[in-house]
Amino acid sequence: MAKTSVRKNKDFNPTNCAVTFCMNIIGGKWKPVIIHLIRNNTNRYSLMLKAMPEASKQTLTNQLRELEADGVIERIVFAEVPPRVEYKITAYGGSLLPIIDAMRVWGRKHMPGV
Amino acid sequence: MAKTSVRKNKDFNPTNCAVTFCMNIIGGKWKPVIIHLIRNNTNRYSLMLKAMPEASKQTLTNQLRELEADGVIERIVFAEVPPRVEYKITAYGGSLLPIIDAMRVWGRKHMPGV
DNA sequence: CGGCATCCTAGGAGATACTG
DNA sequence: CAGTATCTCCTAGGATGCCG
């Protein structure tokens, strides 16, 4: 399991909470953004980086690796010059989309401004 | 300091992401657990503390204060001896419950073991 | 282009002791 | 009973540099 914003002591999730388990997967600082970008075909490393200028390369890489390790996204390398890498949502990751959509709807309704 | 554009703190959500806004509210380590306990009438400080022995008093207090500050829960003090404090989910907090339920369903389905 | 390897820091979380 | 007040520690996330 990848590390996330929800702090964990060793591998123990509070009371083995299923909600926490879910949040550990989508709870990284940039993960919702990344998932959203990939859904909208902004699925290449450099494009994503440009789309989120507040994140560093390392941070983007870390979040991508975690999402990949959790099986949410898939990494596809094209043997080309210059090299090209694309990411796509897996079927497993797709099962999370309804939840993310629900959160986005809620967020839009309740977040100040915007 | 702050040689780059914006120093990020918890008040700044990446690209003003609505999903992140939502997660900042329920994303504390023990917040889903707390919300679940309150829903099931384990709504007093000491009862909650006993129900989550891995959390310290300080941590419980912090999480409760944050949930209260975000308007998710309400703190009700009874002027009794010994003192009694109960917490309840606000209407605003209630609007989050469907999302939390969806996460729990997903988590139960996909988390290993348990 | 798409990464690792390094190093660093802010702040979330824990432990403990004290209080009205 | 239901908290504050401190302190320490850990880790997610950020800033750079190099590399195939």
GROMACS .gro file of C-alpha atoms (C1' of nucleotides) in nm:
model
  268
    1MET     CA    1   0.000   0.000   0.000
    2ALA     CA    2   0.118   0.344  -0.082
    3LYS     CA    3   0.175   0.609   0.173
    4THR     CA    4  -0.071   0.891   0.177
    5SER     CA    5  -0.170   1.203   0.353
    6VAL     CA    6  -0.347   1.005   0.615
    7ARG     CA    7  -0.071   0.931   0.856
    8LYS     CA    8  -0.019   0.569   0.940
    9ASN     CA    9   0.166   0.404   1.219
   10LYS     CA   10   0.332   0.108   1.055
   11ASP     CA   11   0.063  -0.075   0.866
   12PHE     CA   12  -0.216  -0.019   1.109
   13ASN     CA   13  -0.518   0.169   0.990
   14PRO     CA   14  -0.745   0.296   1.265
   15THR     CA   15  -0.974   0.011   1.356
   16ASN     CA   16  -0.920  -0.128   1.008
   17CYS     CA   17  -1.160   0.135   0.887
   18ALA     CA   18  -1.283   0.070   0.536
   19VAL     CA   19  -1.330   0.441   0.478
   20THR     CA   20  -0.972   0.507   0.578
   21PHE     CA   21  -0.859   0.233   0.345
   22CYS     CA   22  -1.040   0.407   0.064
   23MET     CA   23  -0.896   0.745   0.155
   24ASN     CA   24  -0.546   0.608   0.172
   25ILE     CA   25  -0.579   0.540  -0.196
   26ILE     CA   26  -0.725   0.865  -0.322
   27GLY     CA   27  -0.607   1.082  -0.034
   28GLY     CA   28  -0.274   1.201  -0.169
   29LYS     CA   29  -0.248   1.573  -0.215
   30TRP     CA   30  -0.255   1.557  -0.594
   31LYS     CA   31  -0.422   1.225  -0.655
   32PRO     CA   32  -0.771   1.353  -0.721
   33VAL     CA   33  -0.626   1.605  -0.963
   34ILE     CA   34  -0.417   1.341  -1.136
   35ILE     CA   35  -0.711   1.107  -1.173
   36HIS     CA   36  -0.918   1.388  -1.313
   37LEU     CA   37  -0.651   1.480  -1.565
   38ILE     CA   38  -0.606   1.125  -1.683
   39ARG     CA   39  -0.978   1.089  -1.728
   40ASN     CA   40  -0.971   1.391  -1.952
   41ASN     CA   41  -0.688   1.256  -2.165
   42THR     CA   42  -0.423   1.472  -2.007
   43ASN     CA   43  -0.244   1.146  -1.950
   44ARG     CA   44   0.121   1.215  -2.022
   45TYR     CA   45   0.379   1.300  -1.761
   46SER     CA   46   0.484   1.636  -1.900
   47LEU     CA   47   0.129   1.742  -1.977
   48MET     CA   48   0.019   1.666  -1.625
   49LEU     CA   49   0.314   1.852  -1.484
   50LYS     CA   50   0.224   2.155  -1.689
   51ALA     CA   51  -0.137   2.129  -1.581
   52MET     CA   52  -0.040   2.141  -1.215
   53PRO     CA   53   0.244   2.393  -1.191
   54GLU     CA   54   0.234   2.393  -0.812
   55ALA     CA   55   0.360   2.037  -0.798
   56SER     CA   56   0.721   1.940  -0.851
   57LYS     CA   57   0.839   1.657  -1.074
   58GLN     CA   58   0.927   1.446  -0.776
   59THR     CA   59   0.589   1.495  -0.622
   60LEU     CA   60   0.411   1.407  -0.942
   61THR     CA   61   0.627   1.098  -0.980
   62ASN     CA   62   0.558   0.989  -0.624
   63GLN     CA   63   0.185   1.028  -0.656
   64LEU     CA   64   0.185   0.843  -0.987
   65ARG     CA   65   0.389   0.558  -0.842
   66GLU     CA   66   0.156   0.526  -0.547
   67LEU     CA   67  -0.151   0.523  -0.765
   68GLU     CA   68   0.017   0.264  -0.982
   69ALA     CA   69   0.119   0.052  -0.681
   70ASP     CA   70  -0.240   0.061  -0.560
   71GLY     CA   71  -0.360  -0.054  -0.899
   72VAL     CA   72  -0.558   0.262  -0.971
   73ILE     CA   73  -0.367   0.360  -1.281
   74GLU     CA   74  -0.158   0.181  -1.539
   75ARG     CA   75   0.169   0.300  -1.685
   76ILE     CA   76   0.226   0.249  -2.054
   77VAL     CA   77   0.570   0.311  -2.199
   78PHE     CA   78   0.611   0.366  -2.571
   79ALA     CA   79   0.951   0.272  -2.707
   80GLU     CA   80   0.992   0.586  -2.907
   81VAL     CA   81   1.231   0.873  -2.943
   82PRO     CA   82   1.164   1.096  -2.767
   83PRO     CA   83   1.025   0.861  -2.503
   84ARG     CA   84   0.655   0.874  -2.433
   85VAL     CA   85   0.468   0.750  -2.130
   86GLU     CA   86   0.096   0.748  -2.091
   87TYR     CA   87  -0.120   0.662  -1.796
   88LYS     CA   88  -0.469   0.524  -1.790
   89ILE     CA   89  -0.724   0.440  -1.528
   90THR     CA   90  -0.756   0.069  -1.459
   91ALA     CA   91  -1.085  -0.110  -1.411
   92TYR     CA   92  -1.009  -0.116  -1.041
   93GLY     CA   93  -0.943   0.257  -1.045
   94GLY     CA   94  -1.262   0.305  -1.240
   95SER     CA   95  -1.461   0.165  -0.950
   96LEU     CA   96  -1.347   0.464  -0.750
   97LEU     CA   97  -1.475   0.721  -0.995
   98PRO     CA   98  -1.834   0.732  -0.870
   99ILE     CA   99  -1.704   0.811  -0.523
  100ILE     CA  100  -1.476   1.082  -0.652
  101ASP     CA  101  -1.759   1.227  -0.854
  102ALA     CA  102  -1.980   1.234  -0.548
  103MET     CA  103  -1.710   1.415  -0.357
  104ARG     CA  104  -1.667   1.666  -0.634
  105VAL     CA  105  -2.037   1.738  -0.646
  106TRP     CA  106  -2.041   1.785  -0.272
  107GLY     CA  107  -1.728   1.998  -0.279
  108ARG     CA  108  -1.858   2.228  -0.548
  109LYS     CA  109  -2.174   2.282  -0.355
  110HIS     CA  110  -2.010   2.356  -0.023
  111MET     CA  111  -1.669   2.504  -0.078
  112PRO     CA  112  -1.649   2.879  -0.027
  113GLY     CA  113  -1.595   3.097  -0.328
  114VAL     CA  114  -1.538   2.914  -0.654
  115MET     CA  115   1.136   3.227   0.212
  116ALA     CA  116   0.862   3.174  -0.041
  117LYS     CA  117   1.087   3.217  -0.335
  118THR     CA  118   0.843   3.021  -0.540
  119SER     CA  119   0.496   3.135  -0.620
  120VAL     CA  120   0.274   3.022  -0.339
  121ARG     CA  121   0.365   2.865  -0.009
  122LYS     CA  122   0.117   2.589   0.027
  123ASN     CA  123  -0.064   2.536   0.351
  124LYS     CA  124  -0.375   2.349   0.444
  125ASP     CA  125  -0.591   2.638   0.338
  126PHE     CA  126  -0.475   2.604  -0.016
  127ASN     CA  127  -0.617   2.317  -0.210
  128PRO     CA  128  -0.436   2.209  -0.523
  129THR     CA  129  -0.607   2.386  -0.810
  130ASN     CA  130  -0.897   2.452  -0.578
  131CYS     CA  131  -0.996   2.092  -0.617
  132ALA     CA  132  -1.345   2.025  -0.487
  133VAL     CA  133  -1.253   1.666  -0.410
  134THR     CA  134  -0.957   1.777  -0.203
  135PHE     CA  135  -1.181   2.020  -0.019
  136CYS     CA  136  -1.408   1.734   0.070
  137MET     CA  137  -1.121   1.513   0.177
  138ASN     CA  138  -0.972   1.782   0.396
  139ILE     CA  139  -1.288   1.761   0.601
  140ILE     CA  140  -1.318   1.387   0.646
  141GLY     CA  141  -0.953   1.305   0.588
  142GLY     CA  142  -0.819   1.316   0.941
  143LYS     CA  143  -0.680   0.988   1.063
  144TRP     CA  144  -0.966   0.923   1.302
  145LYS     CA  145  -1.242   1.135   1.154
  146PRO     CA  146  -1.427   0.861   0.970
  147VAL     CA  147  -1.416   0.651   1.284
  148ILE     CA  148  -1.542   0.938   1.497
  149ILE     CA  149  -1.826   1.013   1.260
  150HIS     CA  150  -1.920   0.649   1.257
  151LEU     CA  151  -1.918   0.629   1.636
  152ILE     CA  152  -2.132   0.939   1.677
  153ARG     CA  153  -2.382   0.804   1.428
  154ASN     CA  154  -2.413   0.494   1.642
  155ASN     CA  155  -2.471   0.691   1.959
  156THR     CA  156  -2.120   0.644   2.091
  157ASN     CA  157  -2.121   1.016   2.119
  158ARG     CA  158  -1.948   1.097   2.446
  159TYR     CA  159  -1.583   1.181   2.480
  160SER     CA  160  -1.485   0.900   2.712
  161LEU     CA  161  -1.688   0.642   2.524
  162MET     CA  162  -1.523   0.736   2.199
  163LEU     CA  163  -1.182   0.725   2.360
  164LYS     CA  164  -1.251   0.377   2.487
  165ALA     CA  165  -1.377   0.269   2.148
  166MET     CA  166  -1.053   0.376   1.981
  167PRO     CA  167  -0.776   0.277   2.221
  168GLU     CA  168  -0.507   0.350   1.965
  169ALA     CA  169  -0.582   0.720   1.978
  170SER     CA  170  -0.466   0.947   2.257
  171LYS     CA  171  -0.684   1.202   2.432
  172GLN     CA  172  -0.505   1.482   2.259
  173THR     CA  173  -0.558   1.331   1.920
  174LEU     CA  174  -0.925   1.270   1.985
  175THR     CA  175  -0.967   1.626   2.106
  176ASN     CA  176  -0.793   1.766   1.800
  177GLN     CA  177  -1.000   1.567   1.558
  178LEU     CA  178  -1.320   1.661   1.737
  179ARG     CA  179  -1.224   2.029   1.731
  180GLU     CA  180  -1.150   2.017   1.363
  181LEU     CA  181  -1.475   1.846   1.282
  182GLU     CA  182  -1.653   2.102   1.495
  183ALA     CA  183  -1.470   2.392   1.326
  184ASP     CA  184  -1.572   2.254   0.989
  185GLY     CA  185  -1.933   2.239   1.104
  186VAL     CA  186  -1.958   1.863   1.070
  187ILE     CA  187  -2.038   1.795   1.433
  188GLU     CA  188  -2.190   1.990   1.718
  189ARG     CA  189  -2.066   1.995   2.074
  190ILE     CA  190  -2.324   1.988   2.349
  191VAL     CA  191  -2.219   2.050   2.707
  192PHE     CA  192  -2.444   1.946   2.992
  193ALA     CA  193  -2.402   2.147   3.311
  194GLU     CA  194  -2.390   1.846   3.536
  195VAL     CA  195  -2.164   1.685   3.789
  196PRO     CA  196  -1.979   1.497   3.669
  197PRO     CA  197  -1.963   1.697   3.347
  198ARG     CA  198  -2.105   1.543   3.036
  199VAL     CA  199  -2.040   1.633   2.675
  200GLU     CA  200  -2.210   1.485   2.377
  201TYR     CA  201  -2.148   1.527   2.011
  202LYS     CA  202  -2.392   1.505   1.726
  203ILE     CA  203  -2.376   1.524   1.351
  204THR     CA  204  -2.501   1.853   1.210
  205ALA     CA  205  -2.722   1.881   0.904
  206TYR     CA  206  -2.416   1.990   0.713
  207GLY     CA  207  -2.224   1.690   0.838
  208GLY     CA  208  -2.517   1.472   0.745
  209SER     CA  209  -2.474   1.570   0.383
  210LEU     CA  210  -2.139   1.393   0.391
  211LEU     CA  211  -2.276   1.064   0.513
  212PRO     CA  212  -2.376   0.926   0.171
  213ILE     CA  213  -2.022   0.982   0.052
  214ILE     CA  214  -1.875   0.814   0.358
  215ASP     CA  215  -2.113   0.524   0.315
  216ALA     CA  216  -2.009   0.485  -0.046
  217MET     CA  217  -1.646   0.479   0.061
  218ARG     CA  218  -1.718   0.221   0.327
  219VAL     CA  219  -1.896  -0.004   0.082
  220TRP     CA  220  -1.606   0.027  -0.159
  221GLY     CA  221  -1.352  -0.029   0.115
  222ARG     CA  222  -1.519  -0.341   0.247
  223LYS     CA  223  -1.527  -0.483  -0.098
  224HIS     CA  224  -1.167  -0.415  -0.182
  225MET     CA  225  -0.959  -0.411   0.132
  226PRO     CA  226  -0.755  -0.723   0.188
  227GLY     CA  227  -0.833  -0.948   0.479
  228VAL     CA  228  -1.084  -0.828   0.738
  229DC     C1'  229   1.090   1.323  -2.223
  230DG     C1'  230   1.033   1.110  -1.807
  231DG     C1'  231   1.218   0.996  -1.470
  232DC     C1'  232   1.553   0.867  -1.006
  233DA     C1'  233   1.872   1.010  -0.606
  234DT     C1'  234   1.918   1.349  -0.242
  235DC     C1'  235   1.817   1.640   0.091
  236DC     C1'  236   1.498   1.929   0.353
  237DT     C1'  237   1.086   2.105   0.603
  238DA     C1'  238   0.615   2.179   0.778
  239DG     C1'  239   0.277   2.011   1.045
  240DG     C1'  240  -0.011   1.602   1.174
  241DA     C1'  241  -0.013   1.276   1.513
  242DG     C1'  242   0.140   1.057   1.968
  243DA     C1'  243   0.284   1.051   2.475
  244DT     C1'  244   0.255   1.248   2.906
  245DA     C1'  245   0.126   1.550   3.274
  246DC     C1'  246  -0.183   1.881   3.467
  247DT     C1'  247  -0.677   2.108   3.554
  248DG     C1'  248  -1.181   2.276   3.648
  249DC     C1'  249  -1.536   1.358   3.303
  250DA     C1'  250  -1.350   1.605   2.958
  251DG     C1'  251  -1.050   1.835   2.848
  252DT     C1'  252  -0.564   2.181   2.798
  253DA     C1'  253  -0.047   2.235   2.769
  254DT     C1'  254   0.396   2.073   2.603
  255DC     C1'  255   0.702   1.808   2.386
  256DT     C1'  256   0.882   1.492   2.046
  257DC     C1'  257   0.869   1.226   1.628
  258DC     C1'  258   0.746   1.078   1.175
  259DT     C1'  259   0.639   1.119   0.709
  260DA     C1'  260   0.410   1.333   0.308
  261DG     C1'  261   0.535   1.651   0.015
  262DG     C1'  262   0.872   2.001  -0.204
  263DA     C1'  263   1.324   2.168  -0.431
  264DT     C1'  264   1.719   2.045  -0.720
  265DG     C1'  265   2.030   1.797  -0.990
  266DC     C1'  266   2.164   1.423  -1.293
  267DC     C1'  267   2.071   1.062  -1.631
  268DG     C1'  268   1.923   0.719  -2.029
   0.00000   0.00000   0.00000
